[in-house]
Amino acid sequence: MTPGKKIVYSVAVRREKTRGTGLMTEPSGEQAEIQEWTMNSDRPIAEPDEDQFELTSFARTIARVIAKNRSEDSFVLGVHGPWGIGKSSTVALVRHCLDAEFGEDRENLEIIEFNPWWFTDKESLHADFFAELAAAMSLPDRERARLRAIGHRLGKHSASIAPIVGLIGGSAMEKALRATGGVLQDFLEDPKATVPHEHRRISDALREAGKRYLVVIDDLDRLDIEEAMMVFQLVKSSGRLPNITYMLVFDRALVERHLKERFSGADQQYLDKIIQASFEVPPPDKTDLRYKLREQVLRAVDAQNQDDEARILDVLVDVVWPFLNTARDLARFDNVLKILWPSVEGELDRADFVGIEALRVFLPLLHRRIFDNKNAVLRRPAARGLSEDDRASMTKTLFDGLDQPSVRVLQQALSRLFPRLEIYWGGSGYDSDWEAEWRKNRQICSETFFDSYFRYAIDDSTLPASQLDQIISQSGDGKTVASALRKASARPRRQGGTKAASLLDELVVRAEDVPEQNIESFLGAVFSVVDEINLPIDGSRRLGDFEDNELRAHWLLNRFRDRVSKEQFDRAVVRAAKLASLQFLLSLADRALRNNGLIEGRRGAERSIVSSEAAIELRDLALEAVTRAASDMSLLQVPELVSSLYVWMQLEEMMGEETVRDWVQQNLEDPQLVVALAGSFVSTNQSSSGRSNVTRTRYLVHKKLVAGLCDPKRLISCVDELLAGPGTTDEEKSTLRHFRELWDEASDEEPLFVEQLALDEADMTEE
């Protein structure tokens, strides 16, 4: 665009989808009709009413040249331009203009269409061409036969026509013989017949007939260069026939290039010797193309609101416009969107889908390089900054060998789709806060959704947008939310873990969509099932990375902190905590107390999740719940018993009480407690280091943690008794035996790490 010049668009909302209970419902009646569409075929237009790019006036000029030509001499004109520019449409409009605007001249003009690519037999091309002329011309049978015979003669490059009789067995000759009732046979058997002699006789017949002929030869672009040369030769060979105008339709630049490559001396002058007048099809006006593109794209992807349309228009300007040159480009791209968008509609960002598909259609090499360099286009550059070598390397990786459009245009296009690339080319940087926004919008620059734009399906690590919409629309119904989380925890993901982790991750980025009045019931539902869905397979597999579903629930809580006033949030969290499962309630109380500095020496760096008053209320709720669970022994069911016991101990210390160790000591005779402690005292993490392809699984036993809760010797004695005695299941014995073996190897002071090795899963999934 010219600097300072703006194109103003009107933005209109096309339709609103009906919403019932928050689920997207199918429109009906007139709304349903709005969604219907048809494919853009590649057929040429035939009427001026179909002309969207002002070809009619150009075609009218050519029609006038043909209609007003009164010379008996043969005349050859060329209509040329690149593929997709509208050459065939121009031909159709020329015919229309001849019929509609030059009636008197048209009455005496016969139009003959010859498409050489219909005839695959190169040997008979000349014969077919002259046979088509003969069939269409108003000539006596004998002259028609001579015309056909000339074609056979030229096709065989023979000095006389008679020898052809024994060589030709093709359908063209057979049809000609039958059609002329032996006239052609007589002519071919005459040894004195020559092409110049018969040419003169045909010319005299054409003059006497008084008819004029327009021979249209279209789609020369579809022929290989040898076939195209043959067509030019046959036009030249028949060029002296009177009252014939030839209109050759082809891509002149392409033909000239091939001529130079394949035939020395055959260049522009070669064509100029054949063609007396050339007409270059004018390219469509860029503004017309762009407005039509805007209309078609917004219809194809069904923009829902002004924000959608604004983003799509930005992508059209930066990503699609540079590649749009012809009406065929427009039709191709429109068809692609109509075919592919429905497969991902509602799951991916409309604007980004339009942009990446434009690159796939118009610049497939760049599209492939983006996919092959996923980490490079998505990652946040190192804090140290970028060197000139870094910038040059990125430009080379993505754009090397791509001459059109300019590198600057390509940089602008990719920066629109992948904002973090901006910094490589003098733009801004984007910190980690943007990642949640990109993921929420399901944009291509989000690592979660990147692959989906190339595979036309969301990865199983994500959830359908319709499912998330349903949960959010019913966020005030705690039972529905809790049920959705339970169901998700029962569904495994292909790359490990369950859908519960995916659902919580998606809810974190969509938290602002939960209505304020539903926050309390929504949090209560999440809190109530955290212990149940906090499965080990959903935890991090890397040493020092403690991501699990419990932590995801805390992240979700964070997203609501600034949605309402502090008083409202305190009230919502405390009420939701009354529904919380035990281990999460202990974790929540511990976090709130630490954030407010109420547990000595443990004040966290993060901003307080709730006020000090609310933290005390959470402590009291947690103490009440854990005391009750200890009394009926349901405490043994918490997923991480040891950590829960230590939190209980810390809460009691605030109250000046010390009952946790006594409770453990008093219940060590209970086999369930012993097995639970043995399993909980062994912690596991995984890591890989350096360039190693091996994952190290590390099992940790810390004897000091055991001593803090009970007498270690007594615990070991209970473990040994259960291993030796009856009534212990195989699974329980495996847990006890693992703990016992690690205990024997551990020191009294330092935790013990025992490693197991496995091939890194990342290498197993590499393409």
Coordinates of C-alpha atoms in Angstrom, one line a residue, residues 444-736:
I444 CA -0.9 -20.7 15.4
C445 CA 1.8 -19.0 17.6
S446 CA 0.6 -21.1 20.5
E447 CA 2.6 -24.3 20.8
T448 CA -0.5 -26.1 21.9
F449 CA -2.3 -25.4 18.6
F450 CA 0.6 -25.0 16.1
D451 CA 0.4 -28.6 14.8
S452 CA -3.4 -28.4 14.4
Y453 CA -3.0 -25.8 11.6
F454 CA -1.0 -28.3 9.6
R455 CA -3.0 -31.4 10.4
Y456 CA -6.5 -29.9 10.2
A457 CA -7.4 -31.5 13.5
I458 CA -6.8 -30.5 17.1
D459 CA -4.2 -32.6 19.0
D460 CA -5.6 -34.9 21.7
S461 CA -3.7 -32.9 24.3
T462 CA -6.3 -30.2 23.8
L463 CA -10.1 -30.3 24.0
P464 CA -12.8 -29.2 21.5
A465 CA -13.8 -25.6 21.9
S466 CA -17.4 -26.7 22.0
Q467 CA -16.7 -28.8 25.1
L468 CA -15.0 -25.9 26.8
D469 CA -17.9 -23.6 25.9
Q470 CA -20.3 -26.0 27.4
I471 CA -18.4 -26.3 30.7
I472 CA -18.1 -22.5 31.0
S473 CA -21.7 -22.0 30.1
Q474 CA -22.7 -24.3 32.9
S475 CA -20.0 -23.1 35.3
G476 CA -22.7 -22.3 37.8
D477 CA -23.7 -26.0 38.0
G478 CA -21.1 -27.6 40.3
K479 CA -22.2 -31.1 39.6
T480 CA -21.7 -30.7 35.8
V481 CA -18.2 -29.2 36.3
A482 CA -17.1 -31.9 38.7
S483 CA -18.5 -34.6 36.4
A484 CA -16.6 -33.2 33.4
L485 CA -13.3 -33.2 35.3
R486 CA -13.9 -36.8 36.5
K487 CA -14.7 -38.0 33.0
A488 CA -11.6 -36.2 31.7
S489 CA -9.4 -37.9 34.2
A490 CA -10.6 -41.3 32.8
R491 CA -9.6 -40.5 29.3
P492 CA -5.9 -41.0 28.4
R493 CA -3.9 -38.8 26.1
R494 CA -1.9 -40.3 23.3
Q495 CA 1.3 -38.7 24.5
G496 CA 0.7 -39.6 28.2
G497 CA -1.4 -38.4 31.0
T498 CA -5.1 -37.8 30.9
K499 CA -7.5 -35.2 29.5
A500 CA -8.0 -33.8 33.0
A501 CA -4.6 -32.0 32.7
S502 CA -5.7 -30.6 29.3
L503 CA -9.0 -29.5 30.6
L504 CA -7.5 -27.7 33.6
D505 CA -4.9 -26.0 31.3
E506 CA -7.7 -24.8 29.0
L507 CA -9.8 -23.6 31.9
V508 CA -6.8 -21.6 33.2
V509 CA -6.7 -19.6 29.9
R510 CA -10.5 -19.4 29.6
A511 CA -11.1 -18.4 33.3
E512 CA -12.1 -14.8 32.4
D513 CA -15.0 -16.2 30.4
V514 CA -16.6 -17.7 33.6
P515 CA -19.3 -15.2 34.7
E516 CA -18.6 -13.5 38.0
Q517 CA -21.7 -14.9 39.7
N518 CA -20.5 -18.4 38.9
I519 CA -17.0 -18.2 40.3
E520 CA -17.8 -19.5 43.8
S521 CA -19.7 -22.6 42.6
F522 CA -17.1 -23.2 39.8
L523 CA -14.2 -23.2 42.3
G524 CA -16.1 -25.3 44.7
A525 CA -16.6 -28.0 42.0
V526 CA -12.9 -27.9 41.0
F527 CA -11.8 -28.0 44.7
S528 CA -14.0 -31.0 45.4
V529 CA -12.3 -33.3 42.9
V530 CA -8.7 -32.2 42.9
D531 CA -7.5 -35.1 45.0
E532 CA -9.4 -37.5 42.9
I533 CA -8.0 -36.3 39.6
N534 CA -4.5 -35.5 40.7
L535 CA -3.1 -38.6 39.1
P536 CA 0.7 -39.3 39.0
I537 CA 0.6 -39.7 35.2
D538 CA -0.5 -36.0 34.9
G539 CA 2.5 -34.8 36.9
S540 CA 5.7 -33.4 35.5
R541 CA 8.4 -35.9 34.4
R542 CA 11.3 -33.6 34.9
L543 CA 13.4 -33.0 38.0
G544 CA 12.7 -29.7 39.6
D545 CA 9.4 -29.2 37.7
F546 CA 6.5 -29.9 40.0
E547 CA 3.5 -29.4 37.6
D548 CA 0.5 -31.6 38.5
N549 CA -3.3 -31.2 38.6
E550 CA -3.2 -29.8 42.1
L551 CA -0.9 -27.1 41.0
R552 CA -3.1 -26.5 37.9
A553 CA -6.1 -25.9 40.3
H554 CA -4.0 -23.3 42.1
W555 CA -3.2 -21.6 38.8
L556 CA -6.9 -21.6 38.0
L557 CA -7.6 -20.0 41.4
N558 CA -5.1 -17.2 40.5
R559 CA -7.0 -16.2 37.4
F560 CA -10.0 -15.3 39.4
R561 CA -8.2 -13.2 42.0
D562 CA -8.6 -9.9 40.2
R563 CA -12.0 -10.5 38.7
V564 CA -13.9 -9.3 41.8
S565 CA -13.2 -7.3 44.9
K566 CA -11.0 -8.7 47.6
E567 CA -13.9 -9.1 50.0
Q568 CA -15.9 -11.0 47.3
F569 CA -12.9 -13.2 46.4
D570 CA -12.2 -14.0 50.1
R571 CA -15.8 -15.0 50.6
A572 CA -15.9 -17.1 47.4
V573 CA -12.7 -19.0 48.2
V574 CA -13.7 -19.8 51.8
R575 CA -17.1 -21.0 50.7
A576 CA -15.6 -23.1 47.9
A577 CA -13.1 -24.5 50.3
K578 CA -15.9 -26.1 52.4
L579 CA -16.4 -28.4 49.4
A580 CA -12.7 -29.1 48.9
S581 CA -11.2 -32.6 49.0
L582 CA -8.9 -33.0 52.0
Q583 CA -5.4 -32.8 50.6
F584 CA -6.2 -29.8 48.4
L585 CA -7.8 -28.1 51.4
L586 CA -4.6 -28.6 53.4
S587 CA -2.6 -27.3 50.4
L588 CA -4.8 -24.3 50.1
A589 CA -4.7 -23.4 53.7
D590 CA -0.9 -23.8 53.8
R591 CA -0.5 -21.6 50.8
A592 CA -2.7 -18.8 52.2
L593 CA -0.9 -18.8 55.5
R594 CA 2.5 -18.7 54.0
N595 CA 1.6 -15.9 51.6
N596 CA 0.4 -13.8 54.6
G597 CA 3.5 -14.6 56.7
L598 CA 1.4 -16.5 59.3
I599 CA 3.7 -19.5 59.2
E600 CA 7.0 -18.4 60.6
G601 CA 9.9 -18.3 58.2
R602 CA 7.8 -19.5 55.3
R603 CA 6.4 -16.3 53.7
G604 CA 6.1 -16.9 49.9
A605 CA 7.3 -14.5 47.3
E606 CA 3.9 -14.4 45.5
R607 CA 1.1 -12.0 46.2
S608 CA -1.3 -13.2 48.8
I609 CA -4.1 -15.2 47.4
V610 CA -6.5 -14.2 50.1
S611 CA -6.4 -11.8 53.1
S612 CA -5.0 -12.9 56.5
E613 CA -8.5 -13.2 57.9
A614 CA -9.6 -15.5 55.1
A615 CA -6.3 -17.5 55.6
I616 CA -7.2 -18.1 59.2
E617 CA -10.7 -19.3 58.2
L618 CA -9.1 -21.7 55.8
R619 CA -6.7 -23.0 58.5
D620 CA -9.7 -23.7 60.8
L621 CA -11.6 -25.5 58.0
A622 CA -8.5 -27.6 57.2
L623 CA -7.8 -28.5 60.9
E624 CA -11.4 -29.5 61.4
A625 CA -11.4 -31.7 58.2
V626 CA -8.1 -33.4 58.9
T627 CA -9.0 -34.1 62.5
R628 CA -12.2 -35.7 61.4
A629 CA -10.4 -37.7 58.7
A630 CA -7.8 -38.9 61.2
S631 CA -10.5 -40.1 63.5
D632 CA -12.3 -42.3 61.0
M633 CA -9.0 -43.2 59.3
S634 CA -10.2 -41.8 55.9
L635 CA -7.0 -39.7 56.0
L636 CA -5.2 -42.8 54.7
Q637 CA -7.0 -42.2 51.3
V638 CA -5.3 -38.9 50.5
P639 CA -2.9 -39.3 47.5
E640 CA 0.2 -37.9 49.3
L641 CA -0.1 -38.9 52.9
V642 CA 3.3 -37.7 54.2
S643 CA 2.9 -34.2 52.8
S644 CA -0.6 -33.9 54.2
L645 CA 0.7 -35.0 57.6
Y646 CA 3.4 -32.4 57.6
V647 CA 0.9 -29.6 56.6
W648 CA -1.4 -30.8 59.5
M649 CA 1.6 -30.6 61.8
Q650 CA 2.3 -27.0 60.7
L651 CA -1.3 -26.0 61.2
E652 CA -1.3 -27.4 64.7
E653 CA 1.9 -25.6 65.6
M654 CA 0.1 -22.4 65.0
M655 CA -2.4 -23.5 67.6
G656 CA 0.2 -24.7 70.1
E657 CA -0.8 -28.3 69.6
E658 CA 1.2 -31.4 68.7
T659 CA -1.0 -34.4 68.0
V660 CA 0.1 -35.6 64.5
R661 CA 3.2 -37.7 65.6
D662 CA 1.1 -39.2 68.4
W663 CA -1.6 -40.2 65.9
V664 CA 0.9 -41.9 63.6
Q665 CA 2.6 -43.7 66.5
Q666 CA -0.7 -44.9 67.9
N667 CA -1.9 -46.3 64.6
L668 CA 1.2 -48.0 63.3
E669 CA -0.4 -51.3 64.1
D670 CA -2.8 -50.6 61.3
P671 CA -1.5 -52.3 58.1
Q672 CA -3.2 -49.8 55.9
L673 CA -1.3 -46.9 57.6
V674 CA 2.0 -48.8 57.2
V675 CA 1.5 -49.4 53.5
A676 CA 0.4 -45.9 52.9
L677 CA 3.4 -44.4 54.7
A678 CA 5.8 -46.8 52.9
G679 CA 4.5 -45.7 49.6
S680 CA 4.3 -42.0 50.5
F681 CA 7.9 -41.9 51.9
V682 CA 9.2 -42.8 48.4
S683 CA 9.2 -40.0 46.0
T684 CA 9.9 -40.1 42.3
N685 CA 11.1 -37.7 39.6
Q686 CA 12.6 -38.0 36.2
S687 CA 15.3 -36.0 34.3
S688 CA 17.7 -36.1 31.4
S689 CA 20.9 -34.1 31.2
G690 CA 23.1 -32.7 28.5
R691 CA 22.8 -34.3 25.1
S692 CA 21.7 -37.7 26.6
N693 CA 18.7 -39.4 25.1
V694 CA 18.2 -41.3 28.3
T695 CA 15.6 -40.4 31.0
R696 CA 16.8 -41.1 34.5
T697 CA 14.1 -42.1 37.0
R698 CA 15.2 -41.2 40.5
Y699 CA 13.6 -42.7 43.7
L700 CA 14.2 -40.7 46.9
V701 CA 14.0 -41.8 50.5
H702 CA 14.7 -39.3 53.3
K703 CA 15.1 -40.9 56.7
K704 CA 14.8 -37.5 58.5
L705 CA 11.2 -37.1 57.1
V706 CA 10.4 -40.5 58.5
A707 CA 11.8 -39.6 61.9
G708 CA 9.7 -36.5 62.0
L709 CA 6.5 -38.4 62.0
C710 CA 7.3 -41.7 63.9
D711 CA 9.9 -44.0 65.3
P712 CA 11.8 -45.3 62.2
K713 CA 12.7 -48.5 63.9
R714 CA 9.2 -49.3 64.8
L715 CA 8.0 -48.5 61.2
I716 CA 10.7 -50.8 59.8
S717 CA 9.6 -53.5 62.2
C718 CA 6.0 -53.2 61.1
V719 CA 7.1 -53.3 57.4
D720 CA 9.0 -56.5 58.0
E721 CA 6.1 -58.1 59.8
L722 CA 3.8 -57.4 56.9
L723 CA 6.3 -58.7 54.4
A724 CA 6.7 -61.9 56.3
G725 CA 3.1 -62.5 57.4
P726 CA -0.1 -63.5 55.6
G727 CA -2.9 -61.2 54.6
T728 CA -0.9 -58.8 52.6
T729 CA -1.7 -58.5 48.9
D730 CA 1.0 -58.7 46.2
E731 CA 0.6 -55.0 45.4
E732 CA 1.0 -54.0 49.0
K733 CA 4.1 -56.3 49.4
S734 CA 5.6 -54.7 46.3
T735 CA 5.2 -51.2 47.9
L736 CA 6.6 -52.4 51.2

